[in-house]
Amino acid sequence: MRRAELSQAAFETLVKYGIRNTTLERIARKAGVSKGVVLHHFGDKDALFEAVMRRANTVLRDGVIELFRHAKTPTERLAAVIVGNFSEPVFQREVCNAWISLCADVPYNRQNQRIQRVIDARMRSNLMSALCEVPDVPAPSDTAEHIAVLIDGLWLKAGLNSSDTIGSACVDHIYKAICAQAGLSAERRNELSAALERMTTISTIVLQSNAFLQKASGQR
């Protein structure tokens, strides 16, 4: 069994039981292997959760990259980043719960702190690369920071809610925030709205295809 498959089993166990009740025994049972096999690949629970954190972010990153391939303009690249963060299979209440559990450990784990810094830097880099080319955005850096914080906040809220949060509603929140933050004209608002709609349609097709779902689950 590969490390990727064990990481996926650990992630699914974390989603189901939460970080406190996720044990090596449960992960091994989910993967269909012995606890010794899990320890052989990862050494301890902290190393395994580090791999889970990396894997969860990889699925989100790959989703955004897939949408980038279909983006034709800077505005659509911006839309790809936004929609990619709120599309299935990534944006689900159980996954948001697991993300909160992993993030709660970041202040106490230097390796996870480093991973989180990389995640944050990638998010802002993707946003900045698009915003710097979107017409009529007066302060791309401030807008990128605003969007990144809002994305994190919406994920946090979704993880704490007792009911499912709809991804399209989150995208709409960010759309309104960008329009207000950047003071976009009616023409630019319409352009962004159309880009978000197109990326949402593409995400429904591409990110829920068998090929992408198999890749996300660690299968080849």
mmCIF file of N, CA and C in Angstrom, residues 99-172:
data_model
loop_
_atom_site.group_PDB
_atom_site.id
_atom_site.type_symbol
_atom_site.label_atom_id
_atom_site.label_comp_id
_atom_site.label_asym_id
_atom_site.label_seq_id
_atom_site.Cartn_x
_atom_site.Cartn_y
_atom_site.Cartn_z
ATOM 1 N N TRP A 99 -10.614 20.249 8.289
ATOM 2 C CA TRP A 99 -9.662 21.351 8.096
ATOM 3 C C TRP A 99 -9.497 22.147 9.387
ATOM 4 N N ILE A 100 -10.611 22.416 10.080
ATOM 5 C CA ILE A 100 -10.539 23.132 11.352
ATOM 6 C C ILE A 100 -9.719 22.331 12.362
ATOM 7 N N SER A 101 -9.942 21.020 12.402
ATOM 8 C CA SER A 101 -9.198 20.165 13.333
ATOM 9 C C SER A 101 -7.702 20.235 13.072
ATOM 10 N N LEU A 102 -7.326 20.183 11.799
ATOM 11 C CA LEU A 102 -5.911 20.236 11.445
ATOM 12 C C LEU A 102 -5.316 21.611 11.758
ATOM 13 N N CYS A 103 -6.067 22.665 11.454
ATOM 14 C CA CYS A 103 -5.567 24.023 11.702
ATOM 15 C C CYS A 103 -5.410 24.301 13.192
ATOM 16 N N ALA A 104 -6.246 23.660 14.011
ATOM 17 C CA ALA A 104 -6.158 23.869 15.456
ATOM 18 C C ALA A 104 -4.812 23.410 16.006
ATOM 19 N N ASP A 105 -4.163 22.504 15.286
ATOM 20 C CA ASP A 105 -2.871 21.982 15.737
ATOM 21 C C ASP A 105 -1.700 22.826 15.242
ATOM 22 N N VAL A 106 -1.958 23.735 14.301
ATOM 23 C CA VAL A 106 -0.876 24.515 13.684
ATOM 24 C C VAL A 106 -0.049 25.309 14.701
ATOM 25 N N PRO A 107 -0.659 26.004 15.672
ATOM 26 C CA PRO A 107 0.161 26.794 16.614
ATOM 27 C C PRO A 107 1.143 25.959 17.433
ATOM 28 N N TYR A 108 0.918 24.651 17.516
ATOM 29 C CA TYR A 108 1.740 23.796 18.371
ATOM 30 C C TYR A 108 2.665 22.873 17.583
ATOM 31 N N ASN A 109 2.651 22.995 16.264
ATOM 32 C CA ASN A 109 3.417 22.076 15.423
ATOM 33 C C ASN A 109 4.176 22.885 14.368
ATOM 34 N N ARG A 110 5.492 22.940 14.488
ATOM 35 C CA ARG A 110 6.287 23.783 13.590
ATOM 36 C C ARG A 110 6.185 23.344 12.136
ATOM 37 N N GLN A 111 6.150 22.041 11.913
ATOM 38 C CA GLN A 111 6.061 21.556 10.542
ATOM 39 C C GLN A 111 4.741 21.969 9.907
ATOM 40 N N ASN A 112 3.651 21.850 10.664
ATOM 41 C CA ASN A 112 2.355 22.266 10.139
ATOM 42 C C ASN A 112 2.276 23.778 9.972
ATOM 43 N N GLN A 113 2.998 24.513 10.807
ATOM 44 C CA GLN A 113 3.077 25.964 10.619
ATOM 45 C C GLN A 113 3.709 26.290 9.273
ATOM 46 N N ARG A 114 4.769 25.562 8.942
ATOM 47 C CA ARG A 114 5.446 25.794 7.664
ATOM 48 C C ARG A 114 4.520 25.463 6.495
ATOM 49 N N ILE A 115 3.796 24.347 6.614
ATOM 50 C CA ILE A 115 2.862 23.960 5.555
ATOM 51 C C ILE A 115 1.784 25.022 5.389
ATOM 52 N N GLN A 116 1.268 25.535 6.519
ATOM 53 C CA GLN A 116 0.220 26.549 6.451
ATOM 54 C C GLN A 116 0.736 27.830 5.810
ATOM 55 N N ARG A 117 1.985 28.186 6.087
ATOM 56 C CA ARG A 117 2.563 29.379 5.451
ATOM 57 C C ARG A 117 2.653 29.198 3.941
ATOM 58 N N VAL A 118 3.020 27.995 3.518
ATOM 59 C CA VAL A 118 3.093 27.708 2.078
ATOM 60 C C VAL A 118 1.709 27.809 1.449
ATOM 61 N N ILE A 119 0.702 27.259 2.133
ATOM 62 C CA ILE A 119 -0.673 27.318 1.633
ATOM 63 C C ILE A 119 -1.132 28.764 1.496
ATOM 64 N N ASP A 120 -0.884 29.566 2.540
ATOM 65 C CA ASP A 120 -1.293 30.974 2.515
ATOM 66 C C ASP A 120 -0.576 31.740 1.406
ATOM 67 N N ALA A 121 0.719 31.474 1.261
ATOM 68 C CA ALA A 121 1.496 32.177 0.239
ATOM 69 C C ALA A 121 1.002 31.828 -1.160
ATOM 70 N N ARG A 122 0.664 30.552 -1.382
ATOM 71 C CA ARG A 122 0.166 30.142 -2.695
ATOM 72 C C ARG A 122 -1.169 30.813 -3.004
ATOM 73 N N MET A 123 -2.037 30.860 -1.996
ATOM 74 C CA MET A 123 -3.333 31.506 -2.176
ATOM 75 C C MET A 123 -3.162 32.965 -2.602
ATOM 76 N N ARG A 124 -2.332 33.692 -1.877
ATOM 77 C CA ARG A 124 -2.144 35.111 -2.177
ATOM 78 C C ARG A 124 -1.434 35.315 -3.511
ATOM 79 N N SER A 125 -0.511 34.427 -3.836
ATOM 80 C CA SER A 125 0.183 34.521 -5.119
ATOM 81 C C SER A 125 -0.784 34.319 -6.280
ATOM 82 N N ASN A 126 -1.658 33.319 -6.163
ATOM 83 C CA ASN A 126 -2.650 33.071 -7.215
ATOM 84 C C ASN A 126 -3.593 34.256 -7.378
ATOM 85 N N LEU A 127 -4.024 34.806 -6.248
ATOM 86 C CA LEU A 127 -4.932 35.954 -6.303
ATOM 87 C C LEU A 127 -4.237 37.175 -6.900
ATOM 88 N N MET A 128 -3.001 37.426 -6.465
ATOM 89 C CA MET A 128 -2.277 38.598 -6.945
ATOM 90 C C MET A 128 -1.973 38.507 -8.435
ATOM 91 N N SER A 129 -1.601 37.315 -8.909
ATOM 92 C CA SER A 129 -1.253 37.169 -10.323
ATOM 93 C C SER A 129 -2.436 37.493 -11.217
ATOM 94 N N ALA A 130 -3.640 37.207 -10.729
ATOM 95 C CA ALA A 130 -4.845 37.531 -11.504
ATOM 96 C C ALA A 130 -5.250 38.984 -11.307
ATOM 97 N N LEU A 131 -5.278 39.438 -10.054
ATOM 98 C CA LEU A 131 -5.772 40.785 -9.756
ATOM 99 C C LEU A 131 -4.907 41.877 -10.383
ATOM 100 N N CYS A 132 -3.608 41.626 -10.491
ATOM 101 C CA CYS A 132 -2.719 42.641 -11.075
ATOM 102 C C CYS A 132 -3.027 42.893 -12.546
ATOM 103 N N GLU A 133 -3.720 41.938 -13.184
ATOM 104 C CA GLU A 133 -4.047 42.090 -14.599
ATOM 105 C C GLU A 133 -5.524 42.385 -14.841
ATOM 106 N N VAL A 134 -6.322 42.331 -13.772
ATOM 107 C CA VAL A 134 -7.742 42.661 -13.918
ATOM 108 C C VAL A 134 -7.880 44.180 -13.973
ATOM 109 N N PRO A 135 -8.519 44.712 -15.002
ATOM 110 C CA PRO A 135 -8.643 46.172 -15.121
ATOM 111 C C PRO A 135 -9.434 46.786 -13.960
ATOM 112 N N ASP A 136 -9.033 47.988 -13.585
ATOM 113 C CA ASP A 136 -9.788 48.823 -12.640
ATOM 114 C C ASP A 136 -9.783 48.312 -11.204
ATOM 115 N N VAL A 137 -8.785 47.491 -10.841
ATOM 116 C CA VAL A 137 -8.630 47.109 -9.437
ATOM 117 C C VAL A 137 -7.532 47.995 -8.855
ATOM 118 N N PRO A 138 -7.879 48.981 -8.015
ATOM 119 C CA PRO A 138 -6.917 50.003 -7.597
ATOM 120 C C PRO A 138 -5.834 49.513 -6.638
ATOM 121 N N ALA A 139 -6.131 48.533 -5.806
ATOM 122 C CA ALA A 139 -5.159 48.055 -4.813
ATOM 123 C C ALA A 139 -5.172 46.528 -4.794
ATOM 124 N N PRO A 140 -4.507 45.893 -5.770
ATOM 125 C CA PRO A 140 -4.549 44.428 -5.870
ATOM 126 C C PRO A 140 -4.102 43.713 -4.596
ATOM 127 N N SER A 141 -3.063 44.230 -3.939
ATOM 128 C CA SER A 141 -2.556 43.575 -2.734
ATOM 129 C C SER A 141 -3.597 43.573 -1.621
ATOM 130 N N ASP A 142 -4.231 44.721 -1.404
ATOM 131 C CA ASP A 142 -5.269 44.804 -0.368
ATOM 132 C C ASP A 142 -6.458 43.915 -0.709
ATOM 133 N N THR A 143 -6.838 43.911 -1.977
ATOM 134 C CA THR A 143 -7.976 43.093 -2.400
ATOM 135 C C THR A 143 -7.665 41.607 -2.251
ATOM 136 N N ALA A 144 -6.435 41.213 -2.603
ATOM 137 C CA ALA A 144 -6.027 39.810 -2.457
ATOM 138 C C ALA A 144 -6.082 39.381 -0.995
ATOM 139 N N GLU A 145 -5.590 40.236 -0.109
ATOM 140 C CA GLU A 145 -5.621 39.923 1.321
ATOM 141 C C GLU A 145 -7.059 39.802 1.820
ATOM 142 N N HIS A 146 -7.905 40.699 1.367
ATOM 143 C CA HIS A 146 -9.315 40.689 1.763
ATOM 144 C C HIS A 146 -9.981 39.385 1.320
ATOM 145 N N ILE A 147 -9.746 38.984 0.080
ATOM 146 C CA ILE A 147 -10.355 37.755 -0.444
ATOM 147 C C ILE A 147 -9.847 36.533 0.325
ATOM 148 N N ALA A 148 -8.531 36.480 0.567
ATOM 149 C CA ALA A 148 -7.942 35.328 1.262
ATOM 150 C C ALA A 148 -8.524 35.180 2.669
ATOM 151 N N VAL A 149 -8.639 36.297 3.376
ATOM 152 C CA VAL A 149 -9.211 36.256 4.729
ATOM 153 C C VAL A 149 -10.672 35.827 4.677
ATOM 154 N N LEU A 150 -11.396 36.314 3.692
ATOM 155 C CA LEU A 150 -12.811 35.960 3.563
ATOM 156 C C LEU A 150 -12.983 34.476 3.239
ATOM 157 N N ILE A 151 -12.118 33.940 2.380
ATOM 158 C CA ILE A 151 -12.179 32.508 2.066
ATOM 159 C C ILE A 151 -11.961 31.680 3.332
ATOM 160 N N ASP A 152 -10.936 32.037 4.117
ATOM 161 C CA ASP A 152 -10.682 31.312 5.366
ATOM 162 C C ASP A 152 -11.880 31.415 6.311
ATOM 163 N N GLY A 153 -12.453 32.613 6.399
ATOM 164 C CA GLY A 153 -13.593 32.818 7.289
ATOM 165 C C GLY A 153 -14.810 32.007 6.877
ATOM 166 N N LEU A 154 -15.053 31.912 5.587
ATOM 167 C CA LEU A 154 -16.199 31.142 5.100
ATOM 168 C C LEU A 154 -15.994 29.645 5.322
ATOM 169 N N TRP A 155 -14.748 29.186 5.181
ATOM 170 C CA TRP A 155 -14.446 27.780 5.487
ATOM 171 C C TRP A 155 -14.664 27.505 6.976
ATOM 172 N N LEU A 156 -14.215 28.431 7.816
ATOM 173 C CA LEU A 156 -14.397 28.275 9.258
ATOM 174 C C LEU A 156 -15.879 28.216 9.606
ATOM 175 N N LYS A 157 -16.652 29.121 9.044
ATOM 176 C CA LYS A 157 -18.089 29.149 9.315
ATOM 177 C C LYS A 157 -18.759 27.863 8.847
ATOM 178 N N ALA A 158 -18.351 27.381 7.668
ATOM 179 C CA ALA A 158 -18.940 26.147 7.137
ATOM 180 C C ALA A 158 -18.619 24.954 8.031
ATOM 181 N N GLY A 159 -17.403 24.939 8.581
ATOM 182 C CA GLY A 159 -17.018 23.837 9.451
ATOM 183 C C GLY A 159 -17.743 23.840 10.780
ATOM 184 N N LEU A 160 -18.144 25.022 11.239
ATOM 185 C CA LEU A 160 -18.819 25.137 12.530
ATOM 186 C C LEU A 160 -20.332 25.014 12.419
ATOM 187 N N ASN A 161 -20.867 25.208 11.219
ATOM 188 C CA ASN A 161 -22.315 25.113 11.032
ATOM 189 C C ASN A 161 -22.799 23.680 11.211
ATOM 190 N N SER A 162 -24.010 23.539 11.721
ATOM 191 C CA SER A 162 -24.598 22.205 11.877
ATOM 192 C C SER A 162 -25.252 21.729 10.585
ATOM 193 N N SER A 163 -25.452 22.652 9.647
ATOM 194 C CA SER A 163 -26.033 22.292 8.353
ATOM 195 C C SER A 163 -25.041 22.629 7.246
ATOM 196 N N ASP A 164 -25.277 22.077 6.073
ATOM 197 C CA ASP A 164 -24.363 22.289 4.957
ATOM 198 C C ASP A 164 -24.394 23.742 4.489
ATOM 199 N N THR A 165 -23.219 24.253 4.138
ATOM 200 C CA THR A 165 -23.098 25.584 3.551
ATOM 201 C C THR A 165 -22.941 25.429 2.046
ATOM 202 N N ILE A 166 -23.715 26.173 1.288
ATOM 203 C CA ILE A 166 -23.692 26.048 -0.165
ATOM 204 C C ILE A 166 -22.524 26.849 -0.730
ATOM 205 N N GLY A 167 -21.715 26.181 -1.546
ATOM 206 C CA GLY A 167 -20.536 26.824 -2.107
ATOM 207 C C GLY A 167 -20.865 28.045 -2.939
ATOM 208 N N SER A 168 -21.960 27.985 -3.689
ATOM 209 C CA SER A 168 -22.326 29.116 -4.543
ATOM 210 C C SER A 168 -22.642 30.358 -3.719
ATOM 211 N N ALA A 169 -23.184 30.165 -2.512
ATOM 212 C CA ALA A 169 -23.467 31.305 -1.635
ATOM 213 C C ALA A 169 -22.168 31.956 -1.175
ATOM 214 N N CYS A 170 -21.148 31.136 -0.925
ATOM 215 C CA CYS A 170 -19.838 31.669 -0.532
ATOM 216 C C CYS A 170 -19.209 32.456 -1.677
ATOM 217 N N VAL A 171 -19.318 31.919 -2.879
ATOM 218 C CA VAL A 171 -18.791 32.621 -4.057
ATOM 219 C C VAL A 171 -19.483 33.972 -4.212
ATOM 220 N N ASP A 172 -20.783 34.007 -3.956
ATOM 221 C CA ASP A 172 -21.531 35.262 -4.071
ATOM 222 C C ASP A 172 -21.079 36.271 -3.016
#
